[in-house]
XYZ file of C-alpha atoms in Angstrom:
571
model
C 38.968 54.297 28.154
C 36.729 54.240 25.714
C 39.730 53.668 23.148
C 41.159 50.705 24.889
C 38.291 48.797 25.456
C 37.793 49.359 21.578
C 41.245 48.655 20.560
C 40.569 45.304 22.940
C 37.239 44.792 21.208
C 39.368 44.719 17.982
C 41.485 42.022 19.628
C 38.945 39.620 20.820
C 37.237 39.471 16.995
C 40.283 38.266 14.850
C 41.099 36.083 18.154
C 37.289 34.682 17.248
C 37.275 34.577 14.232
C 40.398 33.095 13.973
C 39.449 30.075 16.626
C 36.485 29.825 14.450
C 39.477 28.558 11.757
C 41.265 26.177 13.987
C 38.392 24.603 15.541
C 36.791 23.948 12.025
C 40.452 23.364 10.525
C 40.826 20.277 12.467
C 36.955 19.061 11.744
C 37.523 19.006 8.708
C 41.093 17.534 8.224
C 41.180 15.031 11.428
C 39.161 12.494 8.890
C 41.573 13.044 5.838
C 44.650 12.727 8.540
C 43.546 9.477 10.215
C 42.217 6.462 9.613
C 39.966 4.233 11.267
C 42.224 2.597 13.272
C 43.406 5.464 15.194
C 39.714 5.704 16.658
C 41.077 6.759 20.248
C 43.085 9.340 18.805
C 40.662 11.001 16.508
C 38.146 11.087 19.734
C 40.868 12.804 21.651
C 41.341 15.030 18.421
C 37.620 15.771 17.811
C 37.390 16.408 21.553
C 40.437 19.222 20.937
C 38.263 20.380 18.296
C 34.785 20.830 20.722
C 37.447 22.339 23.574
C 38.001 24.922 20.881
C 34.976 26.144 19.472
C 33.853 25.685 23.524
C 36.532 28.573 24.274
C 35.100 30.051 21.042
C 31.181 30.438 22.504
C 32.427 31.387 26.023
C 34.433 34.468 24.533
C 31.428 34.819 22.806
C 29.114 34.960 25.421
C 32.125 37.513 26.960
C 32.467 39.986 24.365
C 28.440 39.978 24.257
C 27.574 41.088 28.783
C 31.136 42.006 29.937
C 31.898 40.039 33.003
C 34.623 42.215 34.764
C 37.189 39.513 34.559
C 40.501 39.990 32.703
C 40.620 39.106 28.994
C 44.056 39.088 28.885
C 43.871 36.162 31.630
C 40.949 34.016 30.430
C 43.351 34.289 27.246
C 46.438 33.071 28.662
C 44.447 30.558 31.081
C 43.335 28.867 27.725
C 46.509 29.334 25.045
C 47.511 27.478 28.355
C 45.754 24.696 28.742
C 45.256 24.605 24.816
C 48.955 24.255 24.291
C 48.659 21.381 26.801
C 46.361 20.042 25.337
C 48.251 20.535 22.209
C 51.470 18.277 23.108
C 49.074 15.399 23.960
C 48.070 15.276 20.279
C 51.694 15.801 19.040
C 52.666 12.625 21.516
C 49.729 11.003 20.323
C 49.624 10.925 16.550
C 54.169 10.155 16.180
C 56.043 13.126 18.844
C 57.745 14.827 16.921
C 57.001 14.468 13.360
C 53.737 14.504 14.466
C 51.890 17.052 11.461
C 50.239 18.803 14.446
C 53.367 20.742 15.601
C 51.643 23.461 13.485
C 48.546 24.158 15.919
C 51.170 25.602 18.200
C 52.390 27.688 15.234
C 48.801 28.457 15.614
C 48.481 29.033 19.570
C 51.334 31.186 19.209
C 49.655 33.356 16.139
C 46.294 33.972 17.927
C 48.105 35.139 20.996
C 49.335 37.999 19.619
C 46.293 39.388 18.672
C 45.335 39.822 23.145
C 49.142 40.221 24.317
C 51.811 42.423 24.179
C 54.864 41.382 22.506
C 56.099 40.759 25.805
C 53.425 38.588 26.609
C 53.667 37.263 22.637
C 57.558 35.671 23.676
C 56.035 34.272 27.398
C 54.224 31.510 25.826
C 56.248 30.932 23.516
C 58.453 30.112 25.732
C 56.394 28.015 27.854
C 55.770 26.343 23.878
C 58.730 25.396 23.052
C 59.881 24.595 26.637
C 56.916 22.363 26.359
C 57.200 20.986 23.067
C 61.507 20.554 24.645
C 60.660 18.747 28.006
C 57.625 16.399 25.675
C 61.194 15.450 22.689
C 63.133 14.607 26.066
C 60.626 11.916 27.819
C 59.325 10.470 24.320
C 63.392 9.866 23.969
C 64.129 8.499 27.711
C 61.320 6.147 27.249
C 59.391 7.757 29.810
C 56.977 8.905 26.741
C 55.953 5.586 25.118
C 53.448 6.104 21.566
C 50.175 3.770 22.149
C 48.767 4.741 18.903
C 51.357 4.060 16.420
C 50.640 6.827 14.195
C 54.051 7.378 12.684
C 56.823 5.580 13.672
C 59.291 6.035 15.709
C 62.828 5.910 14.603
C 63.816 8.853 14.699
C 64.128 9.233 18.255
C 66.788 6.405 17.660
C 68.475 9.592 16.401
C 69.896 11.851 19.140
C 70.751 14.991 16.820
C 67.786 14.557 14.567
C 65.888 15.043 17.733
C 67.697 18.214 18.780
C 68.280 19.451 15.039
C 64.543 19.088 14.636
C 63.281 20.412 18.343
C 65.908 24.095 17.357
C 64.633 23.344 13.983
C 60.898 23.291 15.533
C 61.723 26.767 18.867
C 63.330 29.125 16.651
C 60.145 28.478 13.868
C 58.370 29.081 16.935
C 60.270 32.493 18.350
C 60.469 33.605 14.557
C 56.265 33.217 14.348
C 56.084 35.859 18.241
C 57.887 37.786 16.764
C 56.532 38.511 13.146
C 53.318 38.285 14.104
C 53.510 40.165 17.310
C 55.145 43.316 15.597
C 52.296 43.034 12.804
C 49.876 42.817 15.155
C 51.384 45.932 17.479
C 51.506 48.006 14.131
C 48.222 47.043 13.119
C 47.287 48.081 16.275
C 48.638 51.659 16.461
C 48.268 52.127 12.394
C 43.879 51.112 13.848
C 43.820 53.256 17.083
C 45.979 56.192 14.438
C 42.449 55.182 12.859
C 40.173 55.264 15.072
C 41.358 58.324 16.482
C 41.231 60.239 13.255
C 37.524 58.787 12.821
C 36.785 59.609 16.229
C 37.434 63.878 15.510
C 35.904 63.918 12.257
C 33.481 62.050 14.276
C 33.650 64.995 16.732
C 33.693 67.248 14.145
C 30.495 66.043 12.166
C 29.065 66.239 15.661
C 30.087 70.453 16.985
C 29.123 71.502 13.514
C 26.042 69.526 12.672
C 24.954 70.854 16.200
C 26.432 74.175 15.319
C 24.351 73.970 12.441
C 21.191 72.670 14.467
C 20.503 74.756 17.529
C 22.147 77.880 15.629
C 19.088 80.308 15.866
C 18.802 81.214 12.367
C 16.953 79.260 10.189
C 19.621 77.559 7.241
C 18.220 75.708 4.134
C 20.513 74.074 1.786
C 19.967 72.269 -1.972
C 21.071 70.732 -4.894
C 20.838 72.079 -8.697
C 18.079 70.113 -8.966
C 16.107 71.599 -6.474
C 16.544 68.616 -3.265
C 16.253 69.560 -0.140
C 20.124 68.236 1.844
C 20.098 69.828 4.658
C 17.293 71.324 6.771
C 18.607 72.406 10.623
C 15.692 73.564 13.826
C 15.176 76.607 13.469
C 13.880 77.037 9.997
C 11.070 73.822 10.728
C 9.546 76.611 13.930
C 9.991 79.694 11.844
C 9.077 77.898 8.517
C 6.270 75.622 9.609
C 7.376 72.187 7.783
C 8.060 68.926 9.524
C 12.259 68.408 8.579
C 11.845 64.892 8.471
C 9.765 64.557 5.964
C 11.816 67.185 3.704
C 15.204 65.474 3.004
C 15.639 64.461 -0.373
C 12.898 66.117 -1.639
C 12.145 68.721 -4.743
C 11.839 72.398 -2.332
C 8.893 73.279 -5.503
C 6.490 70.099 -5.087
C 6.887 70.818 -0.933
C 6.987 73.873 0.042
C 3.140 75.198 0.477
C 1.863 78.570 -0.859
C 1.970 80.345 2.236
C 5.796 80.190 1.984
C 5.608 81.076 -1.831
C 7.981 84.051 -1.864
C 10.652 81.873 0.002
C 10.619 79.447 -2.421
C 10.738 82.199 -5.281
C 14.337 82.636 -3.631
C 15.070 79.843 -3.936
C 14.907 79.643 -7.761
C 15.569 82.467 -8.827
C 19.230 81.413 -7.133
C 19.616 78.266 -8.484
C 18.457 79.960 -12.233
C 22.144 82.495 -11.772
C 19.227 85.087 -12.103
C 20.009 85.968 -9.060
C 24.256 87.428 -7.168
C 25.845 84.788 -5.517
C 25.381 86.717 -2.852
C 21.791 88.146 -2.379
C 20.295 89.865 0.682
C 16.748 90.803 1.561
C 13.743 90.969 3.428
C 10.681 88.623 2.301
C 6.996 88.057 3.633
C 5.872 84.437 3.960
C 2.249 83.432 6.104
C 2.181 80.772 9.432
C -0.467 78.252 9.313
C -2.398 80.375 11.675
C -2.407 82.528 8.580
C 0.095 85.546 9.989
C 2.768 87.299 8.277
C 5.963 87.060 9.066
C 9.022 88.623 7.936
C 12.650 87.005 7.252
C 16.084 88.413 6.828
C 17.186 85.991 4.023
C 20.901 85.345 2.727
C 21.212 83.638 -0.416
C 24.657 82.046 -1.085
C 25.691 79.444 -4.066
C 27.635 77.181 -3.124
C 30.985 75.967 -5.373
C 33.564 73.160 -4.676
C 36.580 73.473 -7.633
C 34.652 76.359 -9.168
C 31.369 74.469 -10.264
C 28.362 74.574 -7.950
C 27.135 72.917 -5.799
C 23.597 74.035 -4.708
C 21.924 77.423 -3.228
C 23.054 78.053 1.190
C 19.599 80.231 2.512
C 20.241 81.653 6.313
C 16.913 83.658 7.635
C 15.727 84.423 10.035
C 12.419 85.988 11.805
C 12.458 89.814 11.941
C 9.026 90.194 13.599
C 10.998 91.050 17.013
C 13.145 93.177 15.317
C 9.961 94.854 13.204
C 8.883 95.945 16.473
C 12.141 97.051 18.105
C 11.540 99.103 15.429
C 7.795 100.600 15.709
C 8.227 100.928 18.813
C 10.868 103.565 19.119
C 9.116 105.726 16.208
C 6.079 105.817 17.598
C 8.309 106.959 21.334
C 9.729 109.824 18.599
C 6.134 110.355 16.936
C 4.748 110.846 21.070
C 7.795 113.180 21.839
C 6.844 115.201 19.373
C 2.953 115.221 19.280
C 3.762 115.933 23.351
C 5.825 119.505 22.927
C 3.345 120.927 20.269
C 0.965 119.864 22.384
C 2.227 121.550 25.823
C 2.595 124.414 23.947
C -0.226 124.643 22.388
C -2.424 124.379 25.385
C -0.686 126.567 27.275
C -0.485 129.490 24.548
C -4.393 128.578 23.881
C -5.712 127.656 27.759
C -4.939 131.289 29.214
C -7.127 133.421 26.431
C -9.557 131.140 27.062
C -9.890 131.777 30.523
C -9.584 135.577 30.050
C -12.716 134.874 27.085
C -14.160 132.750 30.193
C -14.418 135.243 33.229
C -14.853 137.999 30.753
C -18.510 136.795 28.907
C -19.482 135.191 32.650
C -19.084 138.878 34.253
C -21.143 139.574 31.309
C -23.215 137.298 32.056
C -24.467 139.173 35.618
C -24.733 142.274 34.394
C -27.267 141.751 31.994
C -31.151 141.856 33.093
C -33.389 139.629 33.523
C -35.221 140.487 29.812
C -32.581 139.355 28.092
C -32.396 135.673 28.628
C -31.825 135.014 24.220
C -27.897 136.484 25.453
C -28.025 135.284 29.024
C -28.345 131.638 27.222
C -25.986 132.564 24.050
C -22.769 133.148 26.839
C -24.160 129.925 28.657
C -23.900 128.682 25.798
C -20.415 130.076 25.426
C -19.570 128.792 29.142
C -20.027 125.286 28.338
C -18.258 125.770 25.384
C -15.471 126.680 26.984
C -15.088 124.834 29.361
C -15.110 121.633 27.068
C -12.617 123.374 25.556
C -10.641 123.576 28.359
C -11.484 119.000 29.191
C -9.841 119.436 25.733
C -6.446 121.483 26.243
C -6.125 119.365 29.489
C -5.760 116.836 28.113
C -3.207 117.677 25.783
C -1.567 118.746 29.219
C -1.758 115.255 30.381
C -0.545 114.047 27.683
C 2.826 116.323 26.718
C 3.065 115.950 31.134
C 4.071 112.369 30.421
C 7.928 112.691 28.809
C 10.204 109.835 28.465
C 12.746 110.426 30.483
C 15.104 106.853 31.850
C 14.658 103.634 34.413
C 16.616 105.341 36.539
C 14.879 108.703 37.253
C 11.991 107.672 37.381
C 10.087 106.943 41.222
C 9.423 103.142 40.221
C 7.361 101.781 43.262
C 5.975 97.968 43.491
C 2.107 98.869 42.785
C -0.085 96.562 43.955
C -2.812 96.134 41.113
C -5.806 94.515 43.654
C -5.796 98.068 45.717
C -5.275 99.913 41.870
C -7.643 98.184 40.034
C -10.257 98.527 43.513
C -9.229 102.685 43.277
C -9.738 103.445 38.921
C -13.665 101.223 39.563
C -14.569 103.610 42.297
C -13.694 106.263 39.563
C -15.303 104.322 36.535
C -18.754 103.962 38.259
C -18.382 107.711 39.083
C -17.698 108.530 35.430
C -20.304 109.973 33.030
C -20.020 106.884 30.898
C -20.769 104.534 33.466
C -23.969 102.014 33.169
C -24.753 100.165 36.227
C -26.049 97.146 33.927
C -21.962 96.582 33.380
C -20.629 93.774 34.772
C -17.243 93.791 35.786
C -15.213 90.328 36.353
C -12.157 92.074 37.829
C -9.578 88.382 38.753
C -6.872 90.671 40.971
C -9.832 91.338 43.511
C -8.605 90.520 46.626
C -4.939 88.938 45.124
C -2.516 90.216 45.421
C 0.216 91.788 42.357
C 3.230 93.596 42.109
C 4.152 95.892 39.010
C 6.456 98.514 38.832
C 5.327 102.158 38.013
C 3.910 105.224 39.107
C 1.089 104.570 40.901
C -0.603 108.086 39.580
C 0.690 107.070 35.370
C -0.745 103.460 36.065
C -4.094 104.158 37.334
C -4.651 106.965 34.616
C -3.447 104.153 31.639
C -6.393 101.850 33.645
C -9.195 104.086 33.354
C -8.339 105.724 30.546
C -9.341 101.398 28.787
C -12.285 100.469 30.349
C -13.789 103.916 30.120
C -13.379 102.723 26.293
C -14.276 98.966 27.421
C -17.160 100.805 28.564
C -18.255 102.880 25.544
C -18.273 99.465 24.125
C -20.172 97.764 25.647
C -22.686 99.841 27.222
C -25.044 98.869 24.353
C -24.781 95.185 24.802
C -27.321 93.298 25.971
C -25.085 91.925 28.804
C -22.166 93.997 29.149
C -19.547 92.383 31.326
C -16.025 93.894 30.945
C -12.977 91.152 31.826
C -9.619 92.265 33.956
C -7.435 89.573 34.310
C -3.662 88.121 34.071
C -2.788 86.933 30.500
C 1.305 86.081 30.285
C 4.629 87.393 30.404
C 6.845 88.017 27.729
C 10.512 90.178 27.889
C 10.819 93.270 27.196
C 11.016 94.658 23.771
C 14.515 96.881 23.947
C 15.579 95.357 27.324
C 15.905 91.364 27.406
C 16.345 91.160 31.506
C 13.150 93.024 31.845
C 10.632 90.928 32.448
C 6.908 92.860 31.299
C 3.735 90.412 33.046
C 0.734 91.161 30.285
C -3.055 92.667 32.180
C -5.642 91.796 30.167
C -9.139 94.102 29.540
C -11.225 92.300 27.887
C -14.414 93.653 26.401
C -17.814 91.640 24.072
C -18.897 95.238 23.232
C -18.738 96.336 19.293
C -15.089 95.418 18.352
C -12.931 97.001 16.135
C -11.838 96.918 12.635
C -9.153 96.189 10.981
C -8.951 99.453 9.195
C -9.029 101.520 12.580
C -6.510 98.929 14.863
C -3.731 100.552 12.776
C -4.867 103.443 13.771
C -6.581 103.847 17.641
C -2.683 105.149 19.205
C -2.694 107.829 16.632
C -2.805 111.062 18.980
C -5.987 112.611 17.632
C -8.317 109.484 16.465
C -11.573 109.395 17.041
C -14.712 107.196 15.633
C -16.930 109.415 19.434
C -18.659 111.919 18.197
C -17.594 114.345 21.355
C -13.835 112.231 21.649
C -10.904 114.023 21.489
C -8.754 110.671 19.996
C -6.076 111.231 23.029
C -7.085 109.147 25.062
C -5.439 105.261 23.754
C -2.325 107.384 22.933
C -1.805 109.153 26.679
C -2.460 105.231 27.536
C -0.174 104.176 24.873
C 2.864 106.393 25.967
C 2.316 106.062 29.630
C 2.788 102.342 29.180
C 6.086 103.235 26.839
C 7.986 105.333 29.848
C 7.470 102.896 31.444
C 9.639 99.878 29.084
C 6.738 98.761 28.598
C 3.694 97.965 25.680
C -0.268 97.390 25.021
C -1.213 95.000 22.777
C -5.001 94.662 20.673
C -6.907 91.696 19.914
C -10.127 92.916 18.398
C -12.739 92.171 15.264
C -15.430 94.140 14.707
C -18.185 92.587 15.947
C -16.769 90.873 18.219
C -15.441 92.394 21.755
C -12.016 93.612 22.496
C -8.887 92.774 24.294
C -5.837 95.760 25.526
C -3.357 93.430 27.119
C -1.042 96.267 29.257
C 2.370 94.567 29.652
C 4.356 96.306 33.134
C 7.540 95.278 34.281
C 7.395 92.904 37.497
C 11.707 92.304 37.243
C 14.823 93.292 36.284
C 13.884 97.017 36.301
C 17.128 97.579 39.118
C 16.585 101.185 38.260
C 14.279 103.809 40.048
C 12.788 101.772 42.287
C 11.706 102.446 46.019
C-alpha cells in the first residue's frame, strides 16, 4: 500500500511539472502567435492558461492535504475538460490548421503519467473522436469561423481534411503508445529502484538497530583517530555522550579516566598490536569507581587497505563478582571442613580437662586459696575455648546445599527482627543508650530461607553494629529495606536488600577487604568468625552481603536474600 502511494506521488510530481510547463508555454507564446486584432482568442487562451494553473494549484493542494479523492478520477475529468477546451481554442484559431492542435499532444502525454496504458488509450480515443467531430462540423458549416484567424480554404477540399485529420489521429495514438510504454518502463524501473532502496534502508536499519542496542559497547575509529561509530552501550559503559563524539579525535575527547582504553586504541592504530587482540583493562567511572572491561580490537581492512579499528567491549563487573563469589564459596567450604575436624578433636580433651579441674577444685581445703583461684581461671578459660569451638561448629554446620534440599520457608522479617532484637538486648555487648530504628516493625515482608540461620546472620551483624556504636555520643542502628537485584548465579532469582546501618567508627579501606575472612578480627577477644558465618549463611541462601563503609563515617551492611525465583525446597 505504501509503495503504491509513493508511486502515485511520483506521478503527481511529474504531472504538476508538466502542467506548469503548459501554462508557462501558453502564457508566454500567446502574445507572439496572436495579434492584437484577435483579442477574443487572446483572452480565451489566457483563460485556458489560468484554468491550467488553477488545476495545478488544485493538485498541489490535494498533494499536501491528502484528501480522500481518487487522483486518477480527478485527473481524468480534467483531461476531458481540457480536451474540450483545447478543441474550442483550435476551432477559434483556424480549425484543423490551428497550431494549437499541439495542446492535444500535451494532454495525451500528461495523461500517461497517472493512467495505465488502457486509460491513456481511452483518453486518446476521446481526443481523436472529438477532433474528428470538430472537423466534420466545421466542414459541414455547423460551426463557423468568427475570428478569421488562419484561412479556412482547405475545408473545401475533403481529401485534404481527411488525410490531415487521419495523420493527426495516427500521431495521437503513436504518441499515446510511446508515452504509455515509456511511462510504464519508467514506472517499473522506479518501482525496482524504490524496492532496492527500501531493502537497503531496511538492511541498514536492522544493522544499525542491532549495533545500537547490543549489550556490548562498539567503537570504530578511522586511520586518523576520528570516531565513526559509537553505540548506546559504549556511551553507558564509558560515561560519554555519543552525540558529541562523531567525527572527533578520540585522543582529544576521551578523558584521563579512560586512559587505558585510549592507549589500547592508539596501539591498535599504530600497528603495535595484533590485528585481532583481546584483553582486560580497568577504567574509572565519573564517580571514581573502577570498572573492569573485556576488550577486543580488530583492524578494519577493505581490499587489503587499513580503514580503521573496531573495538568491542563489555563491562565484566558482574562476572568478576561471580568469580569472587564462587572462590569464596569454595574457600568457605574448605575452611568449614577443617573447622569441623579441628573442633571435634579439641572439644573432647577440653571437656576432660574441665571436668578434672572441677573435681580437683572441690577436693582442695580452704587454705589453698591460691590453687583454687588457679583452678577457677583454668575453668573460665576452658569455657572461653568452648565458646570458640562452638563458633567453629556453627561455621562448619552451614553446609552449601542446593535449594531443592533446603527447607526454605517464607520468613516474615518483622517477626524475625523482633525476636533477634530481644536476643541482642540480652547479649553482654548491649548498651541501653543505643536507639534501634526498625522499619520492618508492624510491616509484613517475607523472604525465603531457614529462619534459624537467618536469625543467626542478622544477630551477628547487629552485634557488630552495637560494638561499633557503643562509644558514640548518640548511638543509632537502622534496619530497613534497600532495593532489589538479580541473583549472581541464577538471574531468575530476585533478591531483596535488607540494610543494617550504624553511625559508628566505620571500617578502614584496608580492613574492608578482609572483614569476611575467617579469623580476621580487630577486637581484642574476637574470634573473627561472626561475619564469616553471616556471609556463609547468605551464600547458602543464594544471596550475598554488600558493605559500604568509611573510617569515621559509620557502616552499612546490605544483606540480599531471595524473595522470588526459589521454587525448589519451598514450604
